[in-house]
Structure formats: C-alpha cells, structure tokens
Amino acid sequence: MKALCIELRKEKRSSIIPLMLSVGIFGALYAIVNFMVRKDSLLNLPLAPMDVLLTQLYGMIMVVNMFGIVVATSTIYNMEFRASAIKKMHMLPISVSKIFLSKFSILTFMLFFAVVLQSLALAKIGVTDLPEGTFKVKTLLVFSIYTFITSMPVLSFMIFISSRFENLWIPIGIGVLGFLSAMSLASSKMPIFLLNPFVLMMKPAVATSAKVDIAITIISIVESLSLLFIGLWTSKNLPYEWEVSK
C-alpha cells in the first residue's frame, strides 16, 4: 500500500491519469458522434441491433484504447530512468517489484475507468437510438468486461517492455509494430497468432457478433497473468546491478 501511495504521488508529474481519462472521454464521444452520423447505415446492416452497437463502434474505441495504453505504459517508466533513478532505487529499502506492481495496478484501474466511460456512452446510444426493446444491459456489461479482459495482455506486455528499456521510443515503437501486426493477423484463425497480445485485444473488434469468445477470454487472462509474473520476476531478479556497481 505504501508503494502504491508513492506511485500515485509520482504519477501527478507523469500525466498518466489525465491521459487515460482523456482516452475514456474521447472514446465515449467518438461512439456517440459516429452513431449520430452513421445511424441509418448502421441500423440497416444485416446484424442484430446490439451486435451493431457493440461490434461496429468498438473498432475505433479499441484503437484509441490501444494507443492510450502504449503511450501511458511507455511514459510511466520513463521518469524512473531519468538521472538513473531506477538504478539508485536498488540501493534503497524499496522493493522494485512492488514499484512495478503499483504502476500496473494504477494503469489497470485507469483502463477500467476508461472502459466504464465508453460503456456509459454505448448505453446512452442503446437507450435512445436503438429500436425499442432491442437494447440489453446484460449484453453490454458482458461485452464491456470481455473487451477489458482482452485489453489486459497489451497493458501487461507494454509495461514489461517499458520497464526494461530506458529509451522511450523503443516501447513506443514496439507498440506501433504490435498494432500493425494485429491489423494484419487479427482475422486469422491460426491459434499461434493469439500469442500476440495485440491480436487478442483486436479480436472483439473484428467479430460480427457481440457474443463472448470463451477461448479468447481464457487465453487473455492467462497471458495477462503470465506477462505480469514475468515483469515482476525480471524487475526483482534482473535489476540494473552492473550499472549501480559502477
């Protein structure tokens, strides 16, 4: 808890919290404006109204969330590398793995809050613009949880990458490459591509149904926890000791 409080104070200077709030607000506004502009064409698609609401609007929301995660995770560790701060921490009575976990927890909560804001916007559209009797709150809740779970592998992967590279542009570059690779691989049926966390995040966006894919959900949870464990282990056991010893 102490480490989390310290991290919250540090994040006031990193702008991570305002950034993720902006991601949630922008995604929510995009959904509302997009549906207003394309309402007739969207509702004329050969899909159930709830499938139209969730799958057709989530694509751009997912892109906003993905790049928000990439920028936030890259920035949240960048301050630790200034003036070799992260190296000096290894010489203090502070658990570096707790620092990693605190950063992960803050970003997870902010991503969850962003998804809540976007889901509220989708709920507003469903109540006011979908044909009467077609909006289903349960379907929206389940889909929102599903998209949050499939986003977590990217967050876990990116914060791990950010924690290992001092140069800010390396994690950002890896994030952009991850997005581009997912754009070309997300529609593939080959299971091997699910090892790519960006593909998992994009799966709900390329589906034509709001139905939750249980296999994708399980893989996302396992991958998120595995990457979190790797990040905690490396932060504790592979520190920058050789630089400190100098």
Coordinates of N, CA and C in Angstrom, one line a residue:
M1 N 0.8 -1.2 0.0 CA 0.0 0.0 0.0 C 0.9 1.3 0.0
K2 N 2.0 1.2 0.8 CA 2.9 2.4 0.8 C 3.5 2.7 -0.6
A3 N 3.9 1.6 -1.3 CA 4.4 1.7 -2.6 C 3.4 2.3 -3.6
L4 N 2.1 1.9 -3.4 CA 1.1 2.4 -4.3 C 0.8 3.9 -4.0
C5 N 0.9 4.3 -2.8 CA 0.7 5.8 -2.4 C 1.8 6.6 -3.0
I6 N 3.1 6.1 -2.9 CA 4.2 6.8 -3.5 C 4.0 6.9 -5.0
E7 N 3.6 5.8 -5.7 CA 3.4 5.9 -7.1 C 2.3 6.9 -7.5
L8 N 1.3 6.9 -6.7 CA 0.2 7.9 -7.0 C 0.7 9.3 -7.0
R9 N 1.6 9.6 -6.0 CA 2.1 11.0 -6.0 C 3.1 11.2 -7.1
K10 N 3.8 10.2 -7.6 CA 4.7 10.4 -8.7 C 3.9 10.6 -10.0
E11 N 2.8 9.9 -10.1 CA 2.0 10.0 -11.4 C 1.4 11.4 -11.6
K12 N 1.4 12.2 -10.6 CA 0.9 13.6 -10.8 C 1.8 14.3 -11.8
R13 N 3.1 13.9 -11.9 CA 4.0 14.5 -12.8 C 4.1 13.9 -14.1
S14 N 3.6 12.6 -14.2 CA 3.7 11.9 -15.5 C 2.5 12.1 -16.4
S15 N 1.5 12.7 -15.9 CA 0.2 12.9 -16.7 C -0.5 11.6 -17.1
I16 N -0.2 10.5 -16.5 CA -0.8 9.3 -16.8 C -2.3 9.3 -16.6
I17 N -2.7 9.8 -15.4 CA -4.1 9.8 -15.0 C -4.9 10.7 -16.0
P18 N -4.5 11.9 -16.3 CA -5.3 12.7 -17.3 C -5.3 12.1 -18.7
L19 N -4.2 11.4 -19.0 CA -4.1 10.8 -20.3 C -5.2 9.7 -20.5
M20 N -5.3 8.8 -19.5 CA -6.2 7.7 -19.5 C -7.7 8.2 -19.4
L21 N -7.8 9.3 -18.6 CA -9.2 9.9 -18.6 C -9.6 10.4 -20.0
S22 N -8.6 11.0 -20.6 CA -8.8 11.6 -22.0 C -9.2 10.4 -23.0
V23 N -8.5 9.3 -22.8 CA -8.8 8.1 -23.6 C -10.2 7.7 -23.5
G24 N -10.7 7.6 -22.2 CA -12.1 7.2 -21.9 C -13.1 8.2 -22.5
I25 N -12.8 9.5 -22.3 CA -13.7 10.6 -22.8 C -13.8 10.6 -24.3
F26 N -12.6 10.6 -24.9 CA -12.5 10.6 -26.4 C -13.2 9.4 -27.0
G27 N -13.0 8.2 -26.4 CA -13.6 7.0 -27.0 C -15.2 7.1 -26.8
A28 N -15.6 7.7 -25.7 CA -17.1 7.8 -25.5 C -17.7 8.8 -26.5
L29 N -17.0 9.9 -26.7 CA -17.5 11.0 -27.6 C -17.5 10.4 -29.0
Y30 N -16.4 9.7 -29.4 CA -16.4 9.1 -30.7 C -17.6 8.2 -31.0
A31 N -17.9 7.4 -30.0 CA -19.0 6.4 -30.2 C -20.3 7.2 -30.4
I32 N -20.6 8.2 -29.6 CA -21.8 9.0 -29.8 C -21.9 9.7 -31.1
V33 N -20.8 10.4 -31.5 CA -20.8 11.2 -32.8 C -20.9 10.2 -33.9
N34 N -20.1 9.1 -33.9 CA -20.1 8.2 -35.0 C -21.5 7.6 -35.2
F35 N -22.2 7.2 -34.2 CA -23.5 6.7 -34.3 C -24.5 7.7 -34.8
M36 N -24.3 9.0 -34.4 CA -25.2 10.0 -34.9 C -25.1 10.2 -36.4
V37 N -23.9 10.2 -36.9 CA -23.6 10.4 -38.3 C -24.0 9.2 -39.1
R38 N -23.8 8.0 -38.6 CA -24.0 6.8 -39.4 C -25.2 5.9 -39.0
K39 N -26.1 6.5 -38.2 CA -27.2 5.8 -37.6 C -27.9 4.9 -38.6
D40 N -28.4 5.5 -39.7 CA -29.3 4.8 -40.6 C -28.5 3.7 -41.3
S41 N -27.3 4.0 -41.7 CA -26.5 2.9 -42.4 C -26.1 1.8 -41.5
L42 N -25.9 2.1 -40.2 CA -25.5 1.1 -39.3 C -26.7 0.2 -38.9
L43 N -27.9 0.8 -38.7 CA -29.1 0.0 -38.4 C -29.6 -0.8 -39.5
N44 N -29.2 -0.5 -40.8 CA -29.6 -1.2 -41.9 C -28.7 -2.4 -42.2
L45 N -27.6 -2.6 -41.4 CA -26.7 -3.7 -41.6 C -27.5 -5.0 -41.2
P46 N -27.1 -6.1 -41.9 CA -27.8 -7.4 -41.5 C -27.3 -8.0 -40.2
L47 N -27.4 -7.2 -39.2 CA -26.9 -7.6 -37.9 C -28.0 -7.3 -36.8
A48 N -28.0 -8.0 -35.7 CA -28.9 -7.6 -34.6 C -28.5 -6.2 -34.1
P49 N -29.4 -5.4 -33.6 CA -29.1 -4.1 -33.1 C -28.0 -4.0 -32.1
M50 N -28.0 -5.0 -31.1 CA -26.9 -5.0 -30.1 C -25.6 -5.3 -30.8
D51 N -25.6 -6.2 -31.8 CA -24.3 -6.5 -32.4 C -23.8 -5.3 -33.2
V52 N -24.7 -4.5 -33.8 CA -24.3 -3.3 -34.5 C -23.7 -2.3 -33.5
L53 N -24.4 -2.1 -32.4 CA -24.0 -1.1 -31.3 C -22.6 -1.5 -30.8
L54 N -22.3 -2.7 -30.5 CA -21.1 -3.1 -29.9 C -19.9 -3.4 -30.8
T55 N -20.2 -4.2 -31.9 CA -19.1 -4.5 -32.7 C -18.7 -3.4 -33.7
Q56 N -19.7 -2.7 -34.2 CA -19.4 -1.7 -35.2 C -18.8 -0.4 -34.6
L57 N -19.0 -0.1 -33.4 CA -18.5 1.1 -32.7 C -17.2 0.8 -32.0
Y58 N -17.0 -0.5 -31.6 CA -15.8 -0.8 -30.8 C -14.5 -0.7 -31.5
G59 N -14.5 -0.8 -32.8 CA -13.3 -0.8 -33.6 C -12.4 0.4 -33.3
M60 N -13.0 1.6 -33.5 CA -12.2 2.8 -33.3 C -11.9 3.0 -31.8
I61 N -12.9 2.7 -30.9 CA -12.6 2.8 -29.5 C -11.4 1.9 -29.1
M62 N -11.3 0.7 -29.7 CA -10.2 -0.2 -29.4 C -8.9 0.5 -29.8
V63 N -8.9 1.1 -31.0 CA -7.6 1.8 -31.4 C -7.2 2.9 -30.5
V64 N -8.2 3.7 -30.0 CA -7.9 4.8 -29.1 C -7.4 4.2 -27.8
N65 N -8.0 3.1 -27.3 CA -7.5 2.5 -26.0 C -6.1 1.9 -26.2
M66 N -5.9 1.2 -27.3 CA -4.6 0.6 -27.6 C -3.5 1.6 -27.5
F67 N -3.6 2.7 -28.3 CA -2.6 3.7 -28.3 C -2.5 4.5 -27.0
G68 N -3.6 4.6 -26.3 CA -3.5 5.2 -24.9 C -2.7 4.3 -24.0
I69 N -2.9 3.0 -24.1 CA -2.1 2.0 -23.3 C -0.6 2.1 -23.7
V70 N -0.3 2.2 -25.0 CA 1.1 2.2 -25.4 C 1.8 3.5 -24.9
V71 N 1.1 4.6 -25.0 CA 1.7 5.9 -24.6 C 1.8 5.9 -23.0
A72 N 0.8 5.5 -22.3 CA 0.8 5.5 -20.9 C 1.9 4.6 -20.3
T73 N 1.9 3.4 -20.8 CA 2.9 2.4 -20.3 C 4.4 2.9 -20.6
S74 N 4.6 3.5 -21.7 CA 5.9 3.9 -22.1 C 6.3 5.1 -21.2
T75 N 5.4 6.0 -20.9 CA 5.7 7.2 -20.1 C 5.8 6.9 -18.7
I76 N 5.1 5.9 -18.1 CA 5.0 5.7 -16.7 C 6.4 5.2 -16.2
Y77 N 7.2 4.6 -17.0 CA 8.5 4.1 -16.6 C 9.6 5.1 -17.0
N78 N 9.3 6.0 -17.9 CA 10.3 6.9 -18.5 C 10.9 7.8 -17.4
M79 N 10.1 8.2 -16.4 CA 10.6 9.1 -15.4 C 11.5 8.3 -14.4
E80 N 11.4 7.0 -14.3 CA 12.3 6.2 -13.5 C 13.7 6.2 -14.0
F81 N 13.8 6.3 -15.3 CA 15.1 6.2 -15.9 C 15.9 7.5 -16.0
R82 N 15.2 8.6 -15.7 CA 15.8 9.9 -15.7 C 16.8 10.0 -14.5
A83 N 18.0 10.5 -14.8 CA 19.1 10.6 -13.8 C 19.4 9.2 -13.1
S84 N 19.1 8.1 -13.9 CA 19.4 6.8 -13.3 C 18.6 6.5 -12.0
A85 N 17.4 7.0 -11.9 CA 16.7 6.9 -10.7 C 16.4 5.4 -10.3
I86 N 16.0 4.6 -11.4 CA 15.6 3.2 -11.1 C 16.8 2.5 -10.6
K87 N 18.0 2.8 -11.1 CA 19.2 2.1 -10.6 C 19.5 2.4 -9.1
K88 N 19.3 3.7 -8.7 CA 19.5 4.1 -7.4 C 18.5 3.5 -6.4
M89 N 17.3 3.1 -6.9 CA 16.3 2.5 -6.1 C 16.7 1.2 -5.6
H90 N 17.6 0.5 -6.4 CA 18.1 -0.9 -6.0 C 18.9 -0.8 -4.7
M91 N 19.4 0.4 -4.4 CA 20.3 0.6 -3.2 C 19.5 1.1 -2.0
L92 N 18.2 1.3 -2.2 CA 17.3 1.7 -1.1 C 16.4 0.6 -0.6
P93 N 15.9 0.7 0.6 CA 15.0 -0.3 1.1 C 13.6 -0.3 0.5
I94 N 13.6 -0.3 -0.8 CA 12.3 -0.3 -1.6 C 12.3 -1.5 -2.5
S95 N 11.2 -2.2 -2.5 CA 11.0 -3.4 -3.4 C 10.7 -2.9 -4.8
V96 N 11.6 -3.1 -5.7 CA 11.4 -2.7 -7.1 C 10.2 -3.4 -7.8
S97 N 10.0 -4.6 -7.3 CA 8.9 -5.4 -7.8 C 7.6 -4.8 -7.4
K98 N 7.5 -4.2 -6.2 CA 6.3 -3.5 -5.7 C 6.1 -2.2 -6.5
I99 N 7.2 -1.6 -6.9 CA 7.0 -0.4 -7.8 C 6.3 -0.8 -9.1
F100 N 6.8 -1.9 -9.7 CA 6.2 -2.5 -10.9 C 4.8 -2.8 -10.7
L101 N 4.4 -3.5 -9.6 CA 3.1 -3.9 -9.4 C 2.2 -2.7 -9.1
S102 N 2.7 -1.6 -8.5 CA 1.9 -0.4 -8.2 C 1.6 0.3 -9.5
K103 N 2.6 0.4 -10.4 CA 2.4 1.0 -11.7 C 1.3 0.2 -12.5
F104 N 1.5 -1.1 -12.5 CA 0.5 -2.0 -13.2 C -0.9 -1.8 -12.6
S105 N -1.0 -1.7 -11.3 CA -2.4 -1.5 -10.7 C -3.0 -0.2 -11.0
I106 N -2.2 0.9 -11.0 CA -2.7 2.2 -11.4 C -3.2 2.2 -12.8
L107 N -2.4 1.7 -13.8 CA -2.8 1.6 -15.2 C -4.0 0.7 -15.4
T108 N -4.1 -0.4 -14.7 CA -5.3 -1.3 -14.8 C -6.5 -0.5 -14.4
F109 N -6.5 0.2 -13.2 CA -7.7 0.9 -12.8 C -8.1 2.0 -13.7
M110 N -7.1 2.7 -14.3 CA -7.4 3.8 -15.2 C -8.0 3.3 -16.5
L111 N -7.5 2.1 -17.0 CA -8.0 1.5 -18.2 C -9.5 1.1 -17.9
F112 N -9.7 0.5 -16.7 CA -11.0 0.0 -16.4 C -12.0 1.3 -16.3
F113 N -11.5 2.4 -15.8 CA -12.4 3.6 -15.7 C -12.7 4.1 -17.1
A114 N -11.7 4.0 -18.0 CA -11.9 4.5 -19.4 C -12.9 3.6 -20.1
V115 N -12.9 2.3 -19.8 CA -13.9 1.4 -20.4 C -15.2 1.7 -19.9
V116 N -15.3 2.0 -18.6 CA -16.6 2.3 -18.0 C -17.2 3.6 -18.6
L117 N -16.4 4.6 -18.9 CA -16.9 5.8 -19.5 C -17.4 5.5 -21.0
Q118 N -16.7 4.7 -21.7 CA -17.1 4.3 -23.0 C -18.3 3.4 -23.0
S119 N -18.5 2.6 -22.0 CA -19.7 1.7 -21.9 C -20.9 2.6 -21.6
L120 N -20.7 3.6 -20.8 CA -21.8 4.5 -20.5 C -22.3 5.2 -21.7
A121 N -21.4 5.6 -22.6 CA -21.7 6.2 -23.9 C -22.5 5.2 -24.8
L122 N -22.1 4.0 -24.8 CA -22.8 2.9 -25.6 C -24.2 2.7 -25.0
A123 N -24.3 2.7 -23.7 CA -25.6 2.6 -23.0 C -26.5 3.7 -23.4
K124 N -26.0 4.9 -23.4 CA -26.8 6.1 -23.8 C -27.3 5.9 -25.2
I125 N -26.5 5.5 -26.1 CA -26.9 5.2 -27.5 C -27.9 4.1 -27.6
G126 N -27.7 3.1 -26.8 CA -28.7 1.9 -26.9 C -30.0 2.3 -26.4
V127 N -30.1 3.1 -25.3 CA -31.4 3.5 -24.7 C -32.1 4.5 -25.7
T128 N -31.4 5.4 -26.3 CA -32.1 6.5 -27.0 C -32.2 6.2 -28.5
D129 N -31.3 5.4 -29.1 CA -31.3 5.3 -30.6 C -31.6 3.9 -31.2
L130 N -31.4 2.9 -30.4 CA -31.7 1.6 -30.9 C -33.2 1.4 -30.9
P131 N -33.7 0.5 -31.9 CA -35.2 0.2 -31.9 C -35.7 -0.2 -30.5
E132 N -36.9 0.2 -30.2 CA -37.4 -0.1 -28.9 C -37.4 -1.6 -28.6
G133 N -37.0 -1.9 -27.4 CA -36.9 -3.2 -26.9 C -35.7 -4.1 -27.3
T134 N -34.8 -3.5 -28.0 CA -33.7 -4.3 -28.5 C -32.4 -4.1 -27.6
F135 N -32.4 -3.0 -26.8 CA -31.2 -2.7 -26.0 C -31.2 -3.7 -24.8
K136 N -30.1 -4.4 -24.6 CA -29.9 -5.3 -23.5 C -28.7 -4.9 -22.6
V137 N -29.0 -4.5 -21.4 CA -28.0 -4.1 -20.5 C -27.0 -5.2 -20.2
K138 N -27.5 -6.4 -20.0 CA -26.6 -7.5 -19.7 C -25.6 -7.8 -20.8
T139 N -26.0 -7.7 -22.0 CA -25.2 -7.9 -23.2 C -24.1 -6.9 -23.2
L140 N -24.4 -5.6 -22.9 CA -23.4 -4.5 -22.9 C -22.4 -4.8 -21.7
L141 N -22.9 -5.1 -20.6 CA -22.0 -5.4 -19.4 C -21.0 -6.5 -19.7
V142 N -21.5 -7.6 -20.3 CA -20.7 -8.7 -20.6 C -19.6 -8.4 -21.6
F143 N -20.1 -7.7 -22.7 CA -19.2 -7.3 -23.7 C -18.1 -6.3 -23.2
S144 N -18.5 -5.4 -22.3 CA -17.5 -4.4 -21.8 C -16.4 -5.1 -20.9
I145 N -16.9 -6.1 -20.1 CA -15.9 -6.9 -19.4 C -15.0 -7.7 -20.3
Y146 N -15.6 -8.2 -21.3 CA -14.8 -9.0 -22.3 C -13.8 -8.1 -23.0
T147 N -14.1 -6.9 -23.4 CA -13.1 -6.0 -24.0 C -12.0 -5.6 -23.0
F148 N -12.4 -5.4 -21.8 CA -11.4 -5.1 -20.8 C -10.4 -6.2 -20.6
I149 N -10.9 -7.4 -20.5 CA -10.0 -8.6 -20.3 C -9.1 -8.8 -21.5
T150 N -9.6 -8.6 -22.7 CA -8.8 -8.8 -23.9 C -7.8 -7.6 -24.1
S151 N -8.0 -6.5 -23.4 CA -7.0 -5.4 -23.4 C -5.9 -5.6 -22.5
M152 N -6.1 -6.4 -21.4 CA -5.1 -6.5 -20.4 C -3.8 -7.1 -20.9
P153 N -3.8 -8.1 -21.8 CA -2.5 -8.6 -22.3 C -1.6 -7.5 -22.9
V154 N -2.2 -6.6 -23.6 CA -1.4 -5.5 -24.2 C -0.8 -4.6 -23.0
L155 N -1.6 -4.3 -22.0 CA -1.1 -3.5 -20.9 C 0.0 -4.2 -20.2
S156 N -0.2 -5.5 -19.9 CA 0.9 -6.3 -19.2 C 2.2 -6.4 -20.0
F157 N 2.0 -6.6 -21.3 CA 3.2 -6.7 -22.2 C 3.9 -5.4 -22.3
M158 N 3.2 -4.3 -22.5 CA 3.8 -3.0 -22.7 C 4.5 -2.4 -21.5
I159 N 3.9 -2.7 -20.3 CA 4.5 -2.2 -19.1 C 5.8 -3.0 -18.8
F160 N 5.8 -4.3 -19.2 CA 7.0 -5.1 -19.0 C 8.1 -4.6 -20.0
I161 N 7.7 -4.3 -21.2 CA 8.7 -3.8 -22.2 C 9.2 -2.4 -21.7
S162 N 8.3 -1.6 -21.3 CA 8.7 -0.2 -20.8 C 9.7 -0.3 -19.6
S163 N 9.5 -1.3 -18.8 CA 10.4 -1.4 -17.6 C 11.8 -1.9 -17.9
R164 N 12.0 -2.4 -19.1 CA 13.3 -2.9 -19.5 C 14.1 -2.0 -20.4
F165 N 13.5 -1.0 -21.0 CA 14.2 -0.2 -21.9 C 14.2 1.3 -21.5
E166 N 15.4 1.9 -21.4 CA 15.5 3.3 -20.9 C 15.0 4.3 -22.0
N167 N 15.2 3.9 -23.3 CA 14.9 4.8 -24.4 C 13.3 4.7 -24.6
L168 N 12.7 5.9 -24.4 CA 11.2 6.0 -24.5 C 10.7 5.5 -25.9
W169 N 11.5 5.7 -26.9 CA 11.0 5.3 -28.3 C 11.0 3.9 -28.6
I170 N 11.7 3.1 -27.8 CA 11.7 1.6 -28.0 C 10.4 1.0 -27.7
P171 N 9.8 1.2 -26.5 CA 8.5 0.7 -26.2 C 7.4 1.3 -27.1
I172 N 7.5 2.6 -27.4 CA 6.5 3.2 -28.3 C 6.6 2.5 -29.7
G173 N 7.8 2.3 -30.2 CA 8.0 1.6 -31.5 C 7.4 0.2 -31.5
I174 N 7.7 -0.5 -30.4 CA 7.2 -1.9 -30.3 C 5.6 -1.9 -30.2
G175 N 5.1 -0.9 -29.6 CA 3.6 -0.8 -29.5 C 3.0 -0.5 -30.9
V176 N 3.7 0.4 -31.7 CA 3.2 0.6 -33.0 C 3.3 -0.6 -33.9
L177 N 4.4 -1.3 -33.8 CA 4.6 -2.6 -34.5 C 3.6 -3.6 -34.1
G178 N 3.3 -3.7 -32.8 CA 2.2 -4.6 -32.4 C 0.9 -4.3 -33.0
F179 N 0.6 -3.0 -33.0 CA -0.7 -2.6 -33.6 C -0.8 -3.0 -35.1
L180 N 0.3 -2.7 -35.8 CA 0.3 -3.0 -37.3 C 0.3 -4.5 -37.5
S181 N 0.9 -5.3 -36.7 CA 0.9 -6.8 -36.8 C -0.5 -7.3 -36.6
A182 N -1.2 -6.7 -35.6 CA -2.5 -7.2 -35.2 C -3.5 -6.8 -36.3
M183 N -3.3 -5.7 -37.0 CA -4.2 -5.3 -38.1 C -4.2 -6.4 -39.2
S184 N -3.0 -7.0 -39.4 CA -2.9 -8.0 -40.5 C -3.2 -9.4 -40.0
L185 N -3.2 -9.6 -38.7 CA -3.3 -11.0 -38.2 C -4.6 -11.3 -37.4
A186 N -5.3 -10.2 -37.1 CA -6.5 -10.4 -36.2 C -7.6 -11.2 -36.8
S187 N -7.7 -11.2 -38.1 CA -8.8 -12.0 -38.7 C -8.4 -13.5 -39.0
S188 N -7.1 -13.8 -38.7 CA -6.6 -15.1 -39.0 C -7.2 -16.1 -38.0
K189 N -7.4 -17.3 -38.4 CA -7.9 -18.4 -37.5 C -6.8 -19.2 -36.9
M190 N -5.6 -18.9 -37.2 CA -4.5 -19.7 -36.7 C -4.2 -19.4 -35.2
P191 N -4.3 -20.4 -34.4 CA -4.1 -20.2 -32.9 C -2.8 -19.6 -32.5
I192 N -1.7 -19.8 -33.3 CA -0.4 -19.3 -32.9 C -0.4 -17.8 -32.8
F193 N -1.2 -17.1 -33.6 CA -1.2 -15.7 -33.6 C -1.8 -15.1 -32.3
L194 N -2.5 -15.9 -31.6 CA -3.1 -15.5 -30.3 C -2.0 -15.2 -29.3
L195 N -0.8 -15.6 -29.5 CA 0.3 -15.3 -28.6 C 0.7 -13.8 -28.7
N196 N 0.2 -13.2 -29.8 CA 0.4 -11.7 -29.9 C -0.7 -11.0 -29.1
P197 N -0.3 -10.3 -28.0 CA -1.3 -9.7 -27.2 C -2.2 -8.6 -27.9
F198 N -1.6 -8.0 -28.9 CA -2.3 -7.0 -29.7 C -3.4 -7.7 -30.5
V199 N -3.2 -8.9 -31.0 CA -4.2 -9.7 -31.7 C -5.4 -10.0 -30.8
L200 N -5.1 -10.3 -29.5 CA -6.2 -10.6 -28.6 C -7.1 -9.4 -28.3
M201 N -6.4 -8.2 -28.2 CA -7.2 -7.0 -28.0 C -8.1 -6.7 -29.2
M202 N -7.6 -7.0 -30.4 CA -8.4 -6.7 -31.6 C -9.5 -7.7 -31.9
K203 N -9.5 -8.8 -31.3 CA -10.5 -9.9 -31.6 C -11.9 -9.4 -31.5
P204 N -12.3 -8.7 -30.4 CA -13.7 -8.2 -30.4 C -14.1 -7.3 -31.5
A205 N -13.1 -6.5 -32.0 CA -13.3 -5.5 -33.0 C -13.6 -6.1 -34.4
V206 N -13.0 -7.3 -34.6 CA -13.1 -7.9 -36.0 C -14.3 -8.9 -36.0
A207 N -14.9 -9.1 -34.8 CA -16.1 -10.1 -34.8 C -17.3 -9.4 -35.3
T208 N -18.3 -10.1 -35.8 CA -19.5 -9.6 -36.2 C -20.6 -9.8 -35.2
S209 N -20.3 -10.5 -34.1 CA -21.2 -10.7 -33.1 C -20.7 -10.3 -31.7
A210 N -21.5 -9.8 -30.9 CA -21.1 -9.3 -29.5 C -21.0 -10.5 -28.6
K211 N -21.2 -11.7 -29.0 CA -21.0 -12.9 -28.2 C -19.6 -13.0 -27.7
V212 N -19.4 -13.3 -26.4 CA -18.1 -13.5 -25.9 C -17.5 -14.8 -26.3
D213 N -16.2 -14.7 -26.8 CA -15.4 -15.9 -27.1 C -14.7 -16.4 -25.9
I214 N -15.2 -17.5 -25.3 CA -14.6 -18.0 -24.1 C -13.1 -18.4 -24.2
A215 N -12.7 -19.0 -25.3 CA -11.3 -19.3 -25.5 C -10.5 -18.1 -25.5
I216 N -10.9 -17.0 -26.2 CA -10.1 -15.8 -26.2 C -10.0 -15.2 -24.8
T217 N -11.1 -15.3 -24.1 CA -11.1 -14.8 -22.7 C -10.1 -15.5 -21.8
I218 N -10.1 -16.8 -21.9 CA -9.2 -17.6 -21.1 C -7.7 -17.3 -21.5
I219 N -7.5 -17.3 -22.8 CA -6.1 -17.0 -23.2 C -5.7 -15.6 -22.8
S220 N -6.6 -14.7 -22.8 CA -6.2 -13.3 -22.4 C -5.9 -13.2 -20.9
I221 N -6.6 -13.9 -20.1 CA -6.4 -13.9 -18.7 C -5.0 -14.6 -18.4
V222 N -4.8 -15.8 -19.0 CA -3.5 -16.5 -18.8 C -2.3 -15.7 -19.3
E223 N -2.5 -15.0 -20.4 CA -1.4 -14.2 -21.0 C -1.1 -13.0 -20.1
S224 N -2.2 -12.4 -19.6 CA -2.0 -11.2 -18.8 C -1.3 -11.5 -17.5
L225 N -1.7 -12.6 -16.9 CA -1.0 -13.0 -15.6 C 0.4 -13.5 -15.8
S226 N 0.6 -14.2 -17.0 CA 2.0 -14.6 -17.3 C 2.9 -13.5 -17.5
L227 N 2.5 -12.5 -18.3 CA 3.3 -11.3 -18.5 C 3.5 -10.5 -17.3
L228 N 2.5 -10.4 -16.4 CA 2.6 -9.7 -15.1 C 3.7 -10.4 -14.3
F229 N 3.6 -11.8 -14.2 CA 4.6 -12.5 -13.4 C 6.0 -12.3 -14.0
I230 N 6.2 -12.3 -15.3 CA 7.5 -12.1 -15.9 C 8.0 -10.7 -15.6
G231 N 7.1 -9.7 -15.6 CA 7.5 -8.4 -15.3 C 8.0 -8.3 -13.8
L232 N 7.2 -8.9 -12.9 CA 7.6 -8.8 -11.5 C 8.9 -9.6 -11.3
W233 N 9.1 -10.7 -11.9 CA 10.3 -11.5 -11.7 C 11.5 -10.8 -12.3
T234 N 11.4 -10.2 -13.5 CA 12.6 -9.6 -14.0 C 12.9 -8.3 -13.3
S235 N 11.9 -7.6 -12.8 CA 12.2 -6.4 -12.0 C 12.9 -6.7 -10.7
K236 N 12.7 -7.9 -10.2 CA 13.3 -8.3 -8.9 C 14.6 -8.9 -9.1
N237 N 14.7 -9.8 -10.1 CA 15.9 -10.6 -10.3 C 16.9 -10.2 -11.4
L238 N 16.4 -9.3 -12.3 CA 17.3 -8.8 -13.3 C 17.4 -7.2 -13.2
P239 N 17.9 -6.7 -12.1 CA 18.0 -5.3 -11.9 C 19.2 -4.7 -12.7
Y240 N 19.4 -3.5 -12.6 CA 20.5 -2.8 -13.3 C 21.7 -2.8 -12.3
E241 N 22.0 -3.9 -11.8 CA 23.0 -4.0 -10.8 C 24.4 -3.6 -11.3
W242 N 24.7 -4.0 -12.5 CA 26.0 -3.8 -13.1 C 26.3 -2.3 -13.2
E243 N 25.2 -1.5 -13.6 CA 25.4 -0.1 -13.7 C 25.5 0.5 -12.3
V244 N 24.8 0.0 -11.3 CA 24.9 0.5 -9.9 C 26.3 0.3 -9.3
S245 N 26.8 -0.9 -9.6 CA 28.1 -1.2 -9.0 C 29.2 -0.3 -9.6
K246 N 29.0 0.3 -10.7 CA 30.0 1.2 -11.3 C 30.0 2.5 -10.4

